[in-house]
PDB file of C-alpha atoms and ligand atoms in Angstrom:
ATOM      1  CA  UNK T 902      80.735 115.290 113.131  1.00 85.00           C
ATOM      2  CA  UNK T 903      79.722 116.112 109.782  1.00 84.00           C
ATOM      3  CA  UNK T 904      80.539 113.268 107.281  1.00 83.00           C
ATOM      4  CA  UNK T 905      82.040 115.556 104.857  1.00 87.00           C
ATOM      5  CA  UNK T 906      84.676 116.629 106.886  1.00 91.00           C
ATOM      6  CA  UNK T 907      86.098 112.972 106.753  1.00 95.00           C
ATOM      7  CA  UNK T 908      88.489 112.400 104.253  1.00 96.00           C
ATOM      8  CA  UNK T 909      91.045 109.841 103.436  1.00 97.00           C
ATOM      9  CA  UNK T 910      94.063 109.582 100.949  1.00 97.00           C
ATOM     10  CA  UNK T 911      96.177 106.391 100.420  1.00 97.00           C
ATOM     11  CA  UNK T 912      99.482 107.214  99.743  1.00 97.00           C
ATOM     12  CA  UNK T 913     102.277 104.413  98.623  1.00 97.00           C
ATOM     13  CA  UNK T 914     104.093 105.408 102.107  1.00 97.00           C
ATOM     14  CA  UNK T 915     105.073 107.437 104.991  1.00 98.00           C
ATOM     15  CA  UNK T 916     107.699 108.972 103.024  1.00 98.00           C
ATOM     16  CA  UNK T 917     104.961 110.496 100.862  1.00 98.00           C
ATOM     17  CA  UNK T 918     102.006 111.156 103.851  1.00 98.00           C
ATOM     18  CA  UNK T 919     105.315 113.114 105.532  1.00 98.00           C
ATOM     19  CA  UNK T 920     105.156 115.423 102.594  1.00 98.00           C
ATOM     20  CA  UNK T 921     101.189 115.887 102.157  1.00 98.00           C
ATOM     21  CA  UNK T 922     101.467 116.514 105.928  1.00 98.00           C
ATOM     22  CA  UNK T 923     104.371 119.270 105.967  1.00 98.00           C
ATOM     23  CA  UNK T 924     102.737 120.788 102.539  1.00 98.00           C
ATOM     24  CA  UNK T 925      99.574 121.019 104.805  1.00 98.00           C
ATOM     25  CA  UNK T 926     100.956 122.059 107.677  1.00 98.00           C
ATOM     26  CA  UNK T 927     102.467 124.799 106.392  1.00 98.00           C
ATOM     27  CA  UNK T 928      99.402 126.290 104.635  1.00 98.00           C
ATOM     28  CA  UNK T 929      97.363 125.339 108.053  1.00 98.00           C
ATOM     29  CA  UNK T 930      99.902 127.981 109.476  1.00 98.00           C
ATOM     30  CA  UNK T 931      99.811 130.437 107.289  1.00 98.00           C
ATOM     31  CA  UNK T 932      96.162 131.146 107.563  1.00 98.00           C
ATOM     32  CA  UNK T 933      96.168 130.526 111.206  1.00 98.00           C
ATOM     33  CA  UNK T 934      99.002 133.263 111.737  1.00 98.00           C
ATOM     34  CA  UNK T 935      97.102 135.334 109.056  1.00 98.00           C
ATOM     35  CA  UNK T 936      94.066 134.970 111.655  1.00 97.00           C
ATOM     36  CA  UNK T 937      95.503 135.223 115.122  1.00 96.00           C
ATOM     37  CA  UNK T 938      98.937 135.509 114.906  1.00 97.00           C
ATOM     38  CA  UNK T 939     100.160 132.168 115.523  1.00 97.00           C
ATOM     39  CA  UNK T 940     100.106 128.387 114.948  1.00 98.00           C
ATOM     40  CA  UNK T 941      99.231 125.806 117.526  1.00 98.00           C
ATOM     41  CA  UNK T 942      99.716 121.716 116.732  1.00 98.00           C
ATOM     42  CA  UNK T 943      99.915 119.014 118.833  1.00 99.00           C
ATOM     43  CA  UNK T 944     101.767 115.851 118.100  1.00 98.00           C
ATOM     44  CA  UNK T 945     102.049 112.388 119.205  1.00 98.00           C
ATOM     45  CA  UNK T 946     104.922 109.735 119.743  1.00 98.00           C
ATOM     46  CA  UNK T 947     105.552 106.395 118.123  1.00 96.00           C
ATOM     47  CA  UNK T 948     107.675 105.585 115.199  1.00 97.00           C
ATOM     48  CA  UNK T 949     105.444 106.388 112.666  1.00 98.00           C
ATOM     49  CA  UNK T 950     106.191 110.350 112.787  1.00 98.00           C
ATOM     50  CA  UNK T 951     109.600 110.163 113.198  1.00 98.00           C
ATOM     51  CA  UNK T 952     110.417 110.327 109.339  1.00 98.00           C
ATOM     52  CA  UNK T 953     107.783 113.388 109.513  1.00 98.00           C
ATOM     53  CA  UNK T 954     110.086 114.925 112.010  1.00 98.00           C
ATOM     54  CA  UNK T 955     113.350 114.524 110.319  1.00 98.00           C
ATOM     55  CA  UNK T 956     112.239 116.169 107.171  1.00 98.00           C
ATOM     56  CA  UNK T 957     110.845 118.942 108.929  1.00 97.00           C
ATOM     57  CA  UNK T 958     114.371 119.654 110.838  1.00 97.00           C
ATOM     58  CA  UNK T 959     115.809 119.104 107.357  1.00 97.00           C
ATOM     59  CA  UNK T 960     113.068 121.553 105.679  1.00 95.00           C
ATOM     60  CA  UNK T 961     114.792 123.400 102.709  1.00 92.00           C
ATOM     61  CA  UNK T 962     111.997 126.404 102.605  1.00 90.00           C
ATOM     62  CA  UNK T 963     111.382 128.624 105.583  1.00 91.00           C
ATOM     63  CA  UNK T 964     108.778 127.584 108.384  1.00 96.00           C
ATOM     64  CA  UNK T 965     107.114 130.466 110.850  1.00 97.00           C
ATOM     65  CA  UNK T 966     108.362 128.509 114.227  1.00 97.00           C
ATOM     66  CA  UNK T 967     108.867 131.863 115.791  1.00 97.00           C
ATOM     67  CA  UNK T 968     104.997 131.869 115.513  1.00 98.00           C
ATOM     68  CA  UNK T 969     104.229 128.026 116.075  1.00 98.00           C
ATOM     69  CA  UNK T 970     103.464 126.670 119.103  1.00 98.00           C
ATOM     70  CA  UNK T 971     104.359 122.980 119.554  1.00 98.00           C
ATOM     71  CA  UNK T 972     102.935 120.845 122.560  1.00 98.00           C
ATOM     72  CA  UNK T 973     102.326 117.229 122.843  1.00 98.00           C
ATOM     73  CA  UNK T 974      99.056 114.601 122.581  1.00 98.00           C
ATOM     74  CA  UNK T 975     100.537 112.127 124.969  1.00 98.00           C
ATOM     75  CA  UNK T 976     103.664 111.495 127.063  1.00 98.00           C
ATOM     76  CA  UNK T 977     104.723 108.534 128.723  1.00 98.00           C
ATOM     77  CA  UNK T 978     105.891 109.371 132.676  1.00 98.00           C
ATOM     78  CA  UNK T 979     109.471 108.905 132.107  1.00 98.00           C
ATOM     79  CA  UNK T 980     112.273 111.804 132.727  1.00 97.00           C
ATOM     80  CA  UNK T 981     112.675 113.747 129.491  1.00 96.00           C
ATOM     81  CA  UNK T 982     115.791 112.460 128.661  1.00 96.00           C
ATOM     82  CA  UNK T 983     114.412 109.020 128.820  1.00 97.00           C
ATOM     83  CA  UNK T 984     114.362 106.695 125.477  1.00 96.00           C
ATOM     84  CA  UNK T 985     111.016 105.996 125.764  1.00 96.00           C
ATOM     85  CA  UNK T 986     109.637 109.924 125.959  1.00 98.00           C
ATOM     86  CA  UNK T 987     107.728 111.170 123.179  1.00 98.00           C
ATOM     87  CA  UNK T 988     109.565 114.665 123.950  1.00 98.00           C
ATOM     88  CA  UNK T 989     113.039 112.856 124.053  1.00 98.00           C
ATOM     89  CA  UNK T 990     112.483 111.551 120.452  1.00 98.00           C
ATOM     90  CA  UNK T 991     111.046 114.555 119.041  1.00 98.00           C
ATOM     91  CA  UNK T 992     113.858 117.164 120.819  1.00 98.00           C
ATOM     92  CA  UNK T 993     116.291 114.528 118.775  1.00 97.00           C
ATOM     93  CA  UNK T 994     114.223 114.275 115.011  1.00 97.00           C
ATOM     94  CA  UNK T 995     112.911 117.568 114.836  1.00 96.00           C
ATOM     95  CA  UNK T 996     112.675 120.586 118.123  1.00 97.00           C
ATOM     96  CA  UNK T 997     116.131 119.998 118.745  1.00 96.00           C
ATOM     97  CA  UNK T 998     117.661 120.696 115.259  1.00 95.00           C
ATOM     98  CA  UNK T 999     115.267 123.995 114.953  1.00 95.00           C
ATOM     99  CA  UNK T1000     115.281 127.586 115.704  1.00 94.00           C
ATOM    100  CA  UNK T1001     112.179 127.626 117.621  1.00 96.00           C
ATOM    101  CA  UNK T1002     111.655 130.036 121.023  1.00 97.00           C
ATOM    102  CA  UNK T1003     112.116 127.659 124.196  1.00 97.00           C
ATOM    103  CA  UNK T1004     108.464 129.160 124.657  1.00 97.00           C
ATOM    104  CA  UNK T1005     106.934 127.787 121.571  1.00 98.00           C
ATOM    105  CA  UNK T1006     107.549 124.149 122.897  1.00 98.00           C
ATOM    106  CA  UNK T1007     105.129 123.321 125.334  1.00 98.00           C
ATOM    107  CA  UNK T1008     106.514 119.593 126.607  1.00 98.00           C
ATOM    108  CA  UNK T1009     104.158 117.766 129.587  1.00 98.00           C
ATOM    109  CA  UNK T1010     106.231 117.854 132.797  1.00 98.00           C
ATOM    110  CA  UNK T1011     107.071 114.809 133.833  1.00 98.00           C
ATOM    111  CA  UNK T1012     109.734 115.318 136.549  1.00 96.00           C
ATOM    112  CA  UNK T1013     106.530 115.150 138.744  1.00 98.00           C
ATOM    113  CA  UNK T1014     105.697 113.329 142.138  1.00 98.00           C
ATOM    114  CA  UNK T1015     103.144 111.497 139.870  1.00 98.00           C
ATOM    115  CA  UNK T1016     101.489 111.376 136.261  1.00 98.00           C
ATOM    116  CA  UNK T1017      98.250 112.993 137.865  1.00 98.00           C
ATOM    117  CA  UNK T1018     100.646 115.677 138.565  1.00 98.00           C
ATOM    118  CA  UNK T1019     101.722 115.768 135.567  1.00 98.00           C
ATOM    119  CA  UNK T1020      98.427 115.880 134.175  1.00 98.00           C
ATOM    120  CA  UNK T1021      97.322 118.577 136.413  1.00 98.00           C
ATOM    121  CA  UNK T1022     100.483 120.902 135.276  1.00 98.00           C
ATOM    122  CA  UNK T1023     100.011 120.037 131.838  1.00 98.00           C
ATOM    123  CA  UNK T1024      95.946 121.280 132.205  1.00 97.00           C
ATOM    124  CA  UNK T1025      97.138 124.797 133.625  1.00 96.00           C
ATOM    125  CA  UNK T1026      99.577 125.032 130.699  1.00 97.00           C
ATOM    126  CA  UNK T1027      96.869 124.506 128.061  1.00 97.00           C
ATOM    127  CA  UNK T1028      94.486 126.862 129.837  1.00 95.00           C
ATOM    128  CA  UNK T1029      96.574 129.605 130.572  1.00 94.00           C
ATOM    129  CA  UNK T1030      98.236 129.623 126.610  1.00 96.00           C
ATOM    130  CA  UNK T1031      94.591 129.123 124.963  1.00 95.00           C
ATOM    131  CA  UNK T1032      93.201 131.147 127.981  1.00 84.00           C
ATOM    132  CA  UNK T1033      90.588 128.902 128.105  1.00 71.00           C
ATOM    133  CA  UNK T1034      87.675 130.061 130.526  1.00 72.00           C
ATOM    134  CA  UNK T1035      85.787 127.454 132.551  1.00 75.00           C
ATOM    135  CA  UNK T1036      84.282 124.495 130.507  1.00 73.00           C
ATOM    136  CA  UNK T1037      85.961 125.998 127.658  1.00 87.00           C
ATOM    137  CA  UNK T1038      88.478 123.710 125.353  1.00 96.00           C
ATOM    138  CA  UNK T1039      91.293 125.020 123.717  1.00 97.00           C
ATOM    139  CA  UNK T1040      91.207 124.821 119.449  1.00 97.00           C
ATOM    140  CA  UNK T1041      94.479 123.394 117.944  1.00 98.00           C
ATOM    141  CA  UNK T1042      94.706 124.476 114.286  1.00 98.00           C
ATOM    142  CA  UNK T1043      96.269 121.096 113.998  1.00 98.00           C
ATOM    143  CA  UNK T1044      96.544 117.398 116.103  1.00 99.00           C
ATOM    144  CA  UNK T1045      98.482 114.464 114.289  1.00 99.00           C
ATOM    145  CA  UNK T1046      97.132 111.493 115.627  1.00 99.00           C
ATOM    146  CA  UNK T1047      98.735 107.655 115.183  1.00 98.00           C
ATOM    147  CA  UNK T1048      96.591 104.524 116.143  1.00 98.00           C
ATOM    148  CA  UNK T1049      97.622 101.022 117.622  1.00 98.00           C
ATOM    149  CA  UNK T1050      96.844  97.671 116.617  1.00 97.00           C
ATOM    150  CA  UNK T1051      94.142  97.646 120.069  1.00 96.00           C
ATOM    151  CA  UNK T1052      92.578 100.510 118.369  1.00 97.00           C
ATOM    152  CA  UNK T1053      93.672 103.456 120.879  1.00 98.00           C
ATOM    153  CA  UNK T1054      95.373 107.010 119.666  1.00 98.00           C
ATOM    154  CA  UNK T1055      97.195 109.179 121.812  1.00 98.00           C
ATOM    155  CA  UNK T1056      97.255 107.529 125.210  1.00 98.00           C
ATOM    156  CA  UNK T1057      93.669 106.978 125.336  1.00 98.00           C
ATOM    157  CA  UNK T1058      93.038 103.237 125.616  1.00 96.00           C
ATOM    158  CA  UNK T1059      90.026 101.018 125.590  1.00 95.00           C
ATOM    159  CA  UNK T1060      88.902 100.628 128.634  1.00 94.00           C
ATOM    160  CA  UNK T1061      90.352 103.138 130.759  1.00 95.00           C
ATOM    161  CA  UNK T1062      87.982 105.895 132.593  1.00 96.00           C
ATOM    162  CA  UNK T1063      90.597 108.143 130.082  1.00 97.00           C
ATOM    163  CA  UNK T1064      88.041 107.517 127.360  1.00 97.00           C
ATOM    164  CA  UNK T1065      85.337 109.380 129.544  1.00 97.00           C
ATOM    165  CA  UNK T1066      86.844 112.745 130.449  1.00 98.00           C
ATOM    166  CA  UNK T1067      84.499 114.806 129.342  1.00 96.00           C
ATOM    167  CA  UNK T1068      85.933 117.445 131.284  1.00 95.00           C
ATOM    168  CA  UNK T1069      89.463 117.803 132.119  1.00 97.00           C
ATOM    169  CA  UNK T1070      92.116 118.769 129.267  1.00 97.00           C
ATOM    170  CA  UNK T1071      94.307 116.295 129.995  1.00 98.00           C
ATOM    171  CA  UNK T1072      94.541 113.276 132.369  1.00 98.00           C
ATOM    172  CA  UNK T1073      96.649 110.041 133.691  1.00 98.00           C
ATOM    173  CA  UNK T1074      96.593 106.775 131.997  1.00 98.00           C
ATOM    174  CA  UNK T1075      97.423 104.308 134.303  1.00 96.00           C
ATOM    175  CA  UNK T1076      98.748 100.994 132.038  1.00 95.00           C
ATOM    176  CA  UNK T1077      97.925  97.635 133.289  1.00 90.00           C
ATOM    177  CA  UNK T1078     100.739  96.287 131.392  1.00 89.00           C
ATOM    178  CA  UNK T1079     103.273  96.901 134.034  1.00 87.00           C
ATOM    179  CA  UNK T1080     106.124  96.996 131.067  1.00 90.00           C
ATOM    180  CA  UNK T1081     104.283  99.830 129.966  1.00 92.00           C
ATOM    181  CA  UNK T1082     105.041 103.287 131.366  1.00 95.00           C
ATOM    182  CA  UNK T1083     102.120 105.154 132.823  1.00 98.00           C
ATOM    183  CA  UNK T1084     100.884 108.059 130.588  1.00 98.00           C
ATOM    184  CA  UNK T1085      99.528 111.372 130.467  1.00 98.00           C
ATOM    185  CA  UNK T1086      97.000 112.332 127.358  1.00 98.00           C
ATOM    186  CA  UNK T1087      95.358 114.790 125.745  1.00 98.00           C
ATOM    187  CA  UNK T1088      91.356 114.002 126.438  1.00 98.00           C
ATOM    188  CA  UNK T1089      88.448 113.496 123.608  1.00 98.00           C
ATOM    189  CA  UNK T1090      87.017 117.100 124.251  1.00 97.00           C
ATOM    190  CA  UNK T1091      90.132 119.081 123.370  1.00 98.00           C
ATOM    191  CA  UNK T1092      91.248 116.671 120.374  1.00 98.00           C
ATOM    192  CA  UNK T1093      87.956 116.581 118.963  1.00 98.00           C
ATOM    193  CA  UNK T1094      88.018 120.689 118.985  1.00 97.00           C
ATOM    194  CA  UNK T1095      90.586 120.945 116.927  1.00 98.00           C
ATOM    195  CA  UNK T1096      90.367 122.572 113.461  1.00 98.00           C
ATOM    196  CA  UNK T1097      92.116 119.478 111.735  1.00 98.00           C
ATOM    197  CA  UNK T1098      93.105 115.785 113.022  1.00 98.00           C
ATOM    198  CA  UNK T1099      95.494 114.188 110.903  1.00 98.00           C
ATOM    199  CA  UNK T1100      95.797 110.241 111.397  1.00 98.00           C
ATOM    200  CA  UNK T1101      99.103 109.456 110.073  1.00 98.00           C
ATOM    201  CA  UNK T1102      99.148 105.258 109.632  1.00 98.00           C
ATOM    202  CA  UNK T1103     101.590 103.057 108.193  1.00 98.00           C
ATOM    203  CA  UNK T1104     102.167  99.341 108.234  1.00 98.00           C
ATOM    204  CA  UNK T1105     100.214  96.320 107.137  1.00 98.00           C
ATOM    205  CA  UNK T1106      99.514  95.218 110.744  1.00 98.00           C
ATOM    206  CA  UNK T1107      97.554  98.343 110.961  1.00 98.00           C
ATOM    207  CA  UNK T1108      95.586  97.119 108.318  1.00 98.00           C
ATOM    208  CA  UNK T1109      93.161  95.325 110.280  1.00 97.00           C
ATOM    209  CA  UNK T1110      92.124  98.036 113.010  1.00 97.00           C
ATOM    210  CA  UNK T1111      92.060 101.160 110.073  1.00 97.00           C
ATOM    211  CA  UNK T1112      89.596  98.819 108.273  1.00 96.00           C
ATOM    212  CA  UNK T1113      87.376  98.542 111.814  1.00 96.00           C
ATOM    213  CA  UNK T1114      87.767 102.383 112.906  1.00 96.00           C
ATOM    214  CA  UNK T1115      86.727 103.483 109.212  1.00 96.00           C
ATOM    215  CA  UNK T1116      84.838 100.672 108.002  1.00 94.00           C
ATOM    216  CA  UNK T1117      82.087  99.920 111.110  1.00 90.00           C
ATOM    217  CA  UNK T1118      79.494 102.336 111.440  1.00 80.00           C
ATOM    218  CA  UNK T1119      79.455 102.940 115.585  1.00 78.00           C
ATOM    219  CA  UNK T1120      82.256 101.122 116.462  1.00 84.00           C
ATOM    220  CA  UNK T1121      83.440 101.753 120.020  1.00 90.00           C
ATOM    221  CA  UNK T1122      87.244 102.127 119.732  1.00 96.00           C
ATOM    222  CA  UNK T1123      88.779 105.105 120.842  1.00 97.00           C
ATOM    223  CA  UNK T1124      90.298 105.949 117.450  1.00 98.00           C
ATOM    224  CA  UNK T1125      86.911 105.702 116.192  1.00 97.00           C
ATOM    225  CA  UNK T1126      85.678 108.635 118.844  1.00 97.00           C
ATOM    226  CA  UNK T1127      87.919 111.182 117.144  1.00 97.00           C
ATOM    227  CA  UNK T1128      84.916 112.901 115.772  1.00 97.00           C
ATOM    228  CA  UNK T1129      86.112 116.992 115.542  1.00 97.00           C
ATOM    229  CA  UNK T1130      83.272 119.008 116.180  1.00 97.00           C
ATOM    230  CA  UNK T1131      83.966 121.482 113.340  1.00 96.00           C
ATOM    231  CA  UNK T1132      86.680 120.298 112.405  1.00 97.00           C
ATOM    232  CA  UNK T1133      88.458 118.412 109.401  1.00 98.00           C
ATOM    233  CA  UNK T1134      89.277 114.947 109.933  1.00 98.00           C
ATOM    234  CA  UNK T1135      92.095 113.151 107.745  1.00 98.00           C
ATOM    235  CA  UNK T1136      93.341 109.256 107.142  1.00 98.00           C
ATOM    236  CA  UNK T1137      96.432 109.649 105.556  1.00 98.00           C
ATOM    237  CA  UNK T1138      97.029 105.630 104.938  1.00 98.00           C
ATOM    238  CA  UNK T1139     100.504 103.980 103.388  1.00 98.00           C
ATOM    239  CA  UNK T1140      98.897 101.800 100.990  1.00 97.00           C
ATOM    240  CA  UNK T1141      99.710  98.131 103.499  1.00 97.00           C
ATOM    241  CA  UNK T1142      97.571 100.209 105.958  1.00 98.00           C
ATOM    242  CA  UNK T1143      95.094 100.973 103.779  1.00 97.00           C
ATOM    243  CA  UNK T1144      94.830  97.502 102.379  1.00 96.00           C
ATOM    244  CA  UNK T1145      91.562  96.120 103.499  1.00 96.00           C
ATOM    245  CA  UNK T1146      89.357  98.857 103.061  1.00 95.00           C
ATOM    246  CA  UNK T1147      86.213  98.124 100.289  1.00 91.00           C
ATOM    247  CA  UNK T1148      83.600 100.252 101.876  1.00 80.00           C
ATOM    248  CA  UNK T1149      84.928 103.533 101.598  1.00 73.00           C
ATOM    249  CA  UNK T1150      85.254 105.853  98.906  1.00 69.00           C
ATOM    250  CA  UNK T1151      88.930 107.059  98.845  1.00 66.00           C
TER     251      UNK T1151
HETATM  252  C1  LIG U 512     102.581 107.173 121.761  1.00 82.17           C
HETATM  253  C2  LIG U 512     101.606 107.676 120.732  1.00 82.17           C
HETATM  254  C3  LIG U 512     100.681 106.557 120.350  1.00 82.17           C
HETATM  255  C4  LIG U 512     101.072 106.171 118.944  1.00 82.17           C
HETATM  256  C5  LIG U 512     100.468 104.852 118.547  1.00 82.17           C
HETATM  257  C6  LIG U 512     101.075 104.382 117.216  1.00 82.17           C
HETATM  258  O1  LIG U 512     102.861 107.870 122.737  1.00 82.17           O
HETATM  259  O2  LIG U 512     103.094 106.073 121.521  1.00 82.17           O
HETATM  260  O3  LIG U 512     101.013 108.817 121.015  1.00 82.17           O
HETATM  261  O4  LIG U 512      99.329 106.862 120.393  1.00 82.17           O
HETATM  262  O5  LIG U 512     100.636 107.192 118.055  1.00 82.17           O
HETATM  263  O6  LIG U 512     100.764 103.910 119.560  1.00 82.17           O
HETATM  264  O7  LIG U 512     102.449 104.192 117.423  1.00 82.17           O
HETATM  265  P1  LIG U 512     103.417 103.819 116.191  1.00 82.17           P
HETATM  266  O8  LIG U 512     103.468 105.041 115.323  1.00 82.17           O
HETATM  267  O9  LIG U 512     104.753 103.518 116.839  1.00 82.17           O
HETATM  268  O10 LIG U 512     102.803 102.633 115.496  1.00 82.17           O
END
């Protein structure tokens, strides 16, 4: 990855990284439609987008969805109605509340014998909308990433063969933590494709891991392997996430 195309902005909180991001978004859009004709993002689950998701449902100024194509970085293997899927919150905050083609969502199937299923499924999906040949990865103009405390974004962990794929678009994540729901992710090759990565991280106990991913020269956390290719890579940090950072010039 080319150092320059690593930037990060501290911003006093997610209220304000939810407006850099939709300002961004937006242009991202426009020139991608401009290009080809449409708009492709992928976004992940947690809390930390959910304010992100609201304001965009409660956007005052008009938004191409008729030419966006929404699908997801990770999904927990839960029914979609379930309170812990990713698609359940964002059909609620955002894809819900929106005029946007039932085509133009692309959720992962989870009402599935299994997540490897579901991770199968999800594979043909990406491949037949990117038409992506053989060994080729689909581009997203746009992936918003989070981060946990143990380092890992989307629903690839440390320490699980997930970290690995080099080859499949998407696999299952099979949590050791049996209170945890089995996954299915996005893998490294297709998120590190993408034409922009957006980290979106808020909260002082964050503080701690953002200063390892950013701050350690090879470190081995999966957060730390988002490396895009080509592509632009941004830390949009609330300020208590942010807070331990002296080796970086922001
Ligand atoms: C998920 C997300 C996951 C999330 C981080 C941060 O399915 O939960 O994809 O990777 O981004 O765990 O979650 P918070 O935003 O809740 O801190």
């Amino acid at each position: 990855m080319n150092p320059e195309n690593r930037k990060i902005f501290i911003f006093s909180d997610i209220r304000q990284i939810s407006d850099f991001v939709i300002d961004k978004w937006l242009k991202i859009a426009d020139n991608a439609i401009k290009d080809k004709g449409h708009f492709t993002i992928a976004l992940s689950g947690g809390k930390t987008p959910v304010i992100l998701y609201n304001n965009l449902a409660d956007l005052k100024k008009p938004a191409p969805w008729d030419k966006t194509h929404l699908f997801l970085v990770d999904e927990r293997f839960v029914p979609s109605n379930d309170k812990d899927s990713n698609f359940n919150m964002m059909n609620q905050t955002f894809l819900g509340r929106l005029k946007i083609p039932a085509t133009n969502i692309h959720p992962i199937q989870t009402e599935t014998d299994s997540p490897q299923t579901s991770a199968l499924r999800y594979e043909q999906d990406l491949k037949s909308f990117f038409m992506a040949e053989q060994n080729e990865f689909p581009e997203f103009d746009l992936i918003l990433l989070g981060i946990g405390e143990d380092g890992h974004t989307a629903s690839l962990f440390p320490g699980t063969p997930s970290i690995t794929e080099t080859k499949h678009l998407s696999v299952a994540v099979h949590m050791s933590d049996t209170s945890k729901k089995d996954r299915i992710t996005l893998t490294f090759p297709v998120i590190n494709n993408a034409r922009h990565v957006f980290f979106l991280i808020s909260g002082a106990d964050k503080a701690g891991i953002v200063k390892e991913v950013i701050e350690t020269e090879n470190s081995s956390l999966p957060a730390s392997m988002v490396r895009p290719k080509n592509g632009k890579l941004f830390f949009l940090l609330a300020e208590n996430a942010g807070s331990l950072l002296t080796r970086v010039k922001i």
